[in-house]
Tab-separated table of C-alpha atoms in Angstrom:
chain	number	residue	atom	x	y	z
A	1	MET	CA	129.602	73.465	125.930
A	2	THR	CA	128.419	76.324	128.236
A	3	ALA	CA	127.269	75.633	131.909
A	4	PRO	CA	123.787	75.737	132.390
A	5	GLN	CA	122.402	79.330	133.386
A	6	ASP	CA	119.796	80.207	135.257
A	7	PRO	CA	116.950	81.901	133.728
A	8	PRO	CA	115.305	85.462	134.946
A	9	ALA	CA	112.921	84.817	137.423
A	10	PRO	CA	109.417	85.401	135.827
A	11	ASP	CA	107.042	88.104	137.288
A	12	SER	CA	104.753	86.227	139.619
A	13	GLY	CA	101.035	85.062	137.637
A	14	SER	CA	102.309	86.855	134.423
A	15	GLY	CA	103.204	84.884	131.160
A	16	LEU	CA	104.663	81.605	130.815
A	17	GLU	CA	106.642	79.773	133.542
A	18	VAL	CA	108.100	76.582	132.999
A	19	ARG	CA	109.536	75.053	136.178
A	20	ASP	CA	112.493	71.721	135.790
A	21	VAL	CA	110.546	70.189	133.161
A	22	THR	CA	112.156	66.620	132.466
A	23	TRP	CA	111.421	64.210	130.284
A	24	ARG	CA	114.106	60.906	129.496
A	25	VAL	CA	113.526	58.170	126.827
A	26	GLU	CA	115.275	54.867	127.383
A	27	ALA	CA	117.606	56.945	130.146
A	28	ARG	CA	118.401	59.823	127.519
A	29	ALA	CA	117.339	63.200	128.717
A	30	ILE	CA	115.647	64.643	126.368
A	31	LEU	CA	114.747	67.642	128.805
A	32	ASP	CA	116.540	67.809	131.383
A	33	ALA	CA	115.569	70.172	134.372
A	34	VAL	CA	114.005	72.959	131.620
A	35	HIS	CA	112.899	76.244	133.552
A	36	LEU	CA	112.283	79.364	131.585
A	37	ALA	CA	110.042	81.947	131.925
A	38	GLY	CA	108.230	84.018	128.492
A	39	PRO	CA	106.955	87.518	129.237
A	40	ALA	CA	102.951	88.244	129.167
A	41	GLY	CA	102.416	89.216	126.050
A	42	GLY	CA	105.705	88.707	124.648
A	43	VAL	CA	107.534	86.609	121.827
A	44	THR	CA	109.730	84.152	123.200
A	45	GLY	CA	111.956	82.185	120.368
A	46	ILE	CA	113.470	78.622	121.630
A	47	LEU	CA	116.697	78.140	119.890
A	48	GLY	CA	119.183	75.274	119.662
A	49	PRO	CA	120.695	72.860	117.239
A	50	ASN	CA	118.930	70.316	116.102
A	51	GLY	CA	118.307	67.308	118.540
A	52	SER	CA	118.463	70.064	121.541
A	53	GLY	CA	114.901	69.455	123.145
A	54	LYS	CA	112.872	72.150	121.311
A	55	SER	CA	110.395	70.535	119.741
A	56	SER	CA	109.597	68.075	122.914
A	57	LEU	CA	109.606	71.154	124.877
A	58	LEU	CA	106.288	72.709	122.849
A	59	ARG	CA	104.701	69.099	123.065
A	60	ALA	CA	105.103	68.868	126.648
A	61	LEU	CA	103.793	72.187	126.879
A	62	VAL	CA	100.787	71.566	124.369
A	63	GLY	CA	100.040	67.601	126.624
A	64	ALA	CA	101.085	65.957	124.254
A	65	LEU	CA	103.634	64.287	125.922
A	66	ARG	CA	103.827	63.864	129.448
A	67	PRO	CA	107.273	64.479	131.132
A	68	ASP	CA	108.637	62.702	133.934
A	69	ALA	CA	109.061	65.907	135.968
A	70	GLY	CA	108.195	69.415	136.308
A	71	ALA	CA	105.183	72.359	135.916
A	72	TRP	CA	103.825	74.945	133.755
A	73	LEU	CA	102.254	77.961	134.563
A	74	LEU	CA	100.096	80.482	132.160
A	75	ASP	CA	99.441	83.610	134.098
A	76	GLY	CA	99.796	81.555	137.433
A	77	GLU	CA	97.458	78.764	136.439
A	78	ASP	CA	99.028	74.682	136.545
A	79	LEU	CA	98.036	73.888	133.055
A	80	ARG	CA	98.781	70.190	133.856
A	81	ARG	CA	95.552	70.474	136.158
A	82	LEU	CA	93.651	71.185	133.189
A	83	SER	CA	91.546	69.236	130.899
A	84	ARG	CA	92.069	68.475	127.516
A	85	ARG	CA	89.062	71.016	126.893
A	86	ASP	CA	90.010	73.666	129.429
A	87	ARG	CA	94.055	73.801	127.990
A	88	ALA	CA	92.805	73.918	124.656
A	89	ARG	CA	90.744	77.325	125.666
A	90	ARG	CA	93.744	79.022	126.697
A	91	LEU	CA	96.452	77.976	124.203
A	92	ALA	CA	97.209	76.714	120.582
A	93	MET	CA	100.013	74.970	118.704
A	94	VAL	CA	101.057	75.393	115.069
A	95	GLU	CA	103.131	72.276	114.205
A	96	GLN	CA	105.883	72.350	111.704
A	97	GLU	CA	103.606	69.956	109.209
A	98	ALA	CA	100.533	69.963	110.517
A	99	PRO	CA	98.241	66.957	109.409
A	100	THR	CA	95.277	67.004	107.248
A	101	ASP	CA	94.402	63.350	106.198
A	102	VAL	CA	90.614	63.903	105.569
A	103	ALA	CA	89.056	66.151	102.730
A	104	LEU	CA	88.290	69.269	104.262
A	105	THR	CA	88.258	73.229	103.369
A	106	VAL	CA	90.273	75.944	104.531
A	107	LEU	CA	87.099	77.319	106.313
A	108	ASP	CA	86.589	74.015	107.512
A	109	VAL	CA	90.248	73.497	109.146
A	110	VAL	CA	89.804	76.885	110.265
A	111	LEU	CA	86.385	76.076	112.190
A	112	LEU	CA	88.598	73.352	114.128
A	113	GLY	CA	89.909	76.012	116.476
A	114	ARG	CA	86.355	77.229	117.542
A	115	THR	CA	85.673	73.346	118.822
A	116	PRO	CA	86.919	73.835	122.596
A	117	HIS	CA	84.609	76.962	122.740
A	118	ARG	CA	81.307	75.286	121.476
A	119	SER	CA	79.184	72.586	123.502
A	120	ARG	CA	79.622	68.845	122.268
A	121	TRP	CA	76.921	68.514	120.267
A	122	SER	CA	76.492	72.013	118.905
A	123	THR	CA	77.161	73.070	114.823
A	124	ASP	CA	79.275	76.082	114.110
A	125	SER	CA	77.380	79.301	114.621
A	126	ARG	CA	77.757	82.889	112.556
A	127	GLU	CA	79.882	84.249	114.665
A	128	ASP	CA	82.200	81.511	114.909
A	129	GLU	CA	82.320	81.502	110.775
A	130	ALA	CA	82.834	85.292	111.255
A	131	LEU	CA	85.756	84.819	113.380
A	132	ALA	CA	87.138	82.071	111.282
A	133	ARG	CA	87.061	84.414	108.313
A	134	ALA	CA	88.640	87.139	110.151
A	135	SER	CA	91.652	84.864	111.327
A	136	LEU	CA	92.333	83.869	107.996
A	137	GLU	CA	91.908	87.786	106.741
A	138	ARG	CA	94.718	88.758	109.661
A	139	CYS	CA	97.283	85.919	107.986
A	140	GLY	CA	96.628	87.089	104.540
A	141	ALA	CA	94.789	83.858	103.616
A	142	LEU	CA	91.016	85.026	103.261
A	143	GLU	CA	91.305	84.113	99.465
A	144	LEU	CA	91.831	80.496	100.399
A	145	VAL	CA	88.673	79.829	102.130
A	146	GLY	CA	86.668	77.565	99.987
A	147	ARG	CA	89.881	75.859	98.679
A	148	ASP	CA	90.346	72.069	99.598
A	149	VAL	CA	93.169	72.050	102.204
A	150	ALA	CA	95.317	68.947	100.010
A	151	THR	CA	95.409	71.402	97.149
A	152	LEU	CA	97.761	74.187	98.945
A	153	SER	CA	101.287	74.768	99.006
A	154	GLY	CA	103.462	74.056	102.191
A	155	GLY	CA	103.489	77.876	102.767
A	156	GLU	CA	99.506	78.449	102.072
A	157	ARG	CA	98.880	75.614	104.562
A	158	GLN	CA	101.130	76.809	106.855
A	159	ARG	CA	99.158	80.148	107.265
A	160	VAL	CA	95.792	78.157	107.306
A	161	HIS	CA	97.116	76.551	110.573
A	162	LEU	CA	98.178	79.572	111.765
A	163	ALA	CA	94.848	81.124	111.678
A	164	ARG	CA	93.025	77.887	113.180
A	165	ALA	CA	94.992	78.387	116.141
A	166	LEU	CA	94.157	82.234	116.330
A	167	ALA	CA	90.123	81.338	115.846
A	168	GLN	CA	91.050	79.460	118.830
A	169	GLU	CA	91.518	82.821	120.876
A	170	PRO	CA	94.470	81.505	123.149
A	171	ARG	CA	95.923	83.056	125.780
A	172	LEU	CA	99.438	81.175	124.638
A	173	LEU	CA	100.567	80.554	121.195
A	174	LEU	CA	103.065	77.931	120.797
A	175	LEU	CA	104.743	78.174	116.985
A	176	ASP	CA	106.962	74.994	116.267
A	177	GLU	CA	109.474	76.314	112.990
A	178	PRO	CA	106.456	78.331	111.690
A	179	THR	CA	108.488	79.807	108.893
A	180	ASN	CA	109.307	76.834	107.286
A	181	HIS	CA	107.582	76.641	103.192
A	182	LEU	CA	107.314	80.416	103.307
A	183	ASP	CA	109.189	82.326	100.879
A	184	VAL	CA	111.134	85.447	102.627
A	185	ALA	CA	108.148	88.103	102.280
A	186	ALA	CA	105.988	85.728	103.736
A	187	GLN	CA	108.256	84.762	106.591
A	188	LEU	CA	108.612	88.246	107.935
A	189	ALA	CA	104.482	88.978	107.344
A	190	LEU	CA	104.285	86.306	109.798
A	191	LEU	CA	106.598	86.716	112.477
A	192	ARG	CA	105.272	90.704	112.377
A	193	LEU	CA	101.676	89.404	112.638
A	194	VAL	CA	102.741	87.443	116.084
A	195	ARG	CA	105.017	89.978	117.117
A	196	ASP	CA	101.812	92.095	116.833
A	197	LEU	CA	99.074	89.925	118.460
A	198	GLY	CA	100.036	90.771	122.019
A	199	VAL	CA	99.422	87.373	123.105
A	200	THR	CA	102.021	85.318	124.953
A	201	SER	CA	104.137	83.527	122.138
A	202	VAL	CA	106.924	80.753	122.122
A	203	LEU	CA	108.067	80.112	118.729
A	204	VAL	CA	111.161	77.321	117.288
A	205	LEU	CA	113.593	79.302	115.591
A	206	HIS	CA	116.235	78.052	113.863
A	207	ASP	CA	116.842	81.716	111.797
A	208	LEU	CA	118.802	83.578	114.566
A	209	ASN	CA	118.609	87.173	112.759
A	210	GLN	CA	114.725	86.272	112.767
A	211	ALA	CA	115.097	85.671	116.489
A	212	LEU	CA	117.026	89.299	116.985
A	213	ARG	CA	114.686	90.718	115.205
A	214	TRP	CA	111.023	89.489	116.057
A	215	CYS	CA	111.585	87.817	119.844
A	216	ASP	CA	111.774	89.737	123.446
A	217	HIS	CA	113.028	86.793	124.871
A	218	VAL	CA	114.890	84.028	123.434
A	219	VAL	CA	116.319	80.895	125.582
A	220	VAL	CA	118.863	78.809	123.966
A	221	LEU	CA	118.755	74.995	124.714
A	222	ALA	CA	121.907	72.325	123.977
A	223	GLU	CA	121.271	68.790	124.594
A	224	GLY	CA	118.175	69.225	126.366
A	225	ARG	CA	119.276	72.173	128.823
A	226	VAL	CA	118.799	75.889	128.949
A	227	VAL	CA	122.128	77.085	128.642
A	228	ALA	CA	121.138	80.872	128.313
A	229	ALA	CA	118.000	82.788	128.312
A	230	GLY	CA	117.489	86.468	128.232
A	231	ARG	CA	117.324	89.521	125.988
A	232	PRO	CA	118.105	88.386	122.338
A	233	LEU	CA	121.433	90.856	121.773
A	234	ASP	CA	122.348	90.033	125.114
A	235	VAL	CA	122.254	86.078	124.767
A	236	LEU	CA	123.317	85.755	121.272
A	237	THR	CA	126.931	86.541	121.271
A	238	PRO	CA	129.887	85.566	119.490
A	239	ALA	CA	130.907	83.233	122.405
A	240	LEU	CA	128.052	81.456	122.761
A	241	LEU	CA	127.281	80.882	119.727
A	242	ARG	CA	130.866	79.195	118.949
A	243	GLN	CA	130.149	77.117	121.915
A	244	VAL	CA	126.813	76.181	121.411
A	245	TYR	CA	126.717	76.100	117.654
A	246	GLY	CA	130.354	76.061	116.576
A	247	VAL	CA	130.158	78.932	114.018
A	248	VAL	CA	132.121	82.316	114.248
A	249	ALA	CA	130.091	85.065	114.740
A	250	GLU	CA	130.045	88.912	114.304
A	251	VAL	CA	127.215	91.272	115.299
A	252	VAL	CA	127.070	94.213	112.643
A	253	ARG	CA	124.765	97.217	112.413
A	254	THR	CA	122.740	98.088	109.615
A	255	ALA	CA	121.952	101.553	108.675
A	256	ASP	CA	119.286	102.142	110.181
A	257	GLY	CA	121.516	100.791	113.658
A	258	ARG	CA	119.569	97.350	113.816
A	259	PRO	CA	121.698	94.597	114.748
A	260	VAL	CA	122.639	91.753	112.589
A	261	LEU	CA	124.900	88.540	113.102
A	262	VAL	CA	127.545	87.448	110.332
A	263	LEU	CA	128.172	83.613	110.432
A	264	ASP	CA	130.987	81.720	109.306
A	265	PRO	CA	131.904	78.186	109.721
A	266	ALA	CA	134.594	77.746	112.553
A	267	THR	CA	138.004	76.481	111.317
């Protein structure tokens, strides 16, 4: 295993900064002094084998679990000090399998993203509904607006929950394996959408070539620790991929010069 690597220092007061986040369960470090910087307005990919702490890191950032130590700042603001409502005005998360246990239409689900921006007893305004519909349109899901969420496919449901996150108007967008259940065309459309948003975004990904193409910055976790961070092509080297994933990797170029990883099992 490679030794932990210090990430590049973040720009002061810009983007996402995670400082030494540690979370232990029964003396086992799920997150071990995780320190990373995500560029403002850019896309940061969180990579690593199963069980490396990727999803736990996102859950810590969104406030779904309480780490034992560490800090995380967005544009210089300490997110830990915010109320749940104020935090929800700044960041939104799309989970792998967002629960939908009650009968709701697609529009109802997307309007939930407006909740942090409304006073406690107010109802949805025309502006809220217009923003919800615009979010669905950006995600290619406007035609689903009147459907019951329970009738949707996994891929359709994922697009709806992304639209709900966009309706939240976040400054930080967290996505946990967002391309799960999507066909290839839908995966590319979603990743292009996230890239074009101009919102500071953090994605957990398993597909290394997706990270290579769509991320501005990547962080590789192994056993809860950061082992590498930086520009995707600088980080995803054959040596690192063999050490972290146990695979043989080669970087090749397409006809238009784009780098692609060819992966094989290590013998």
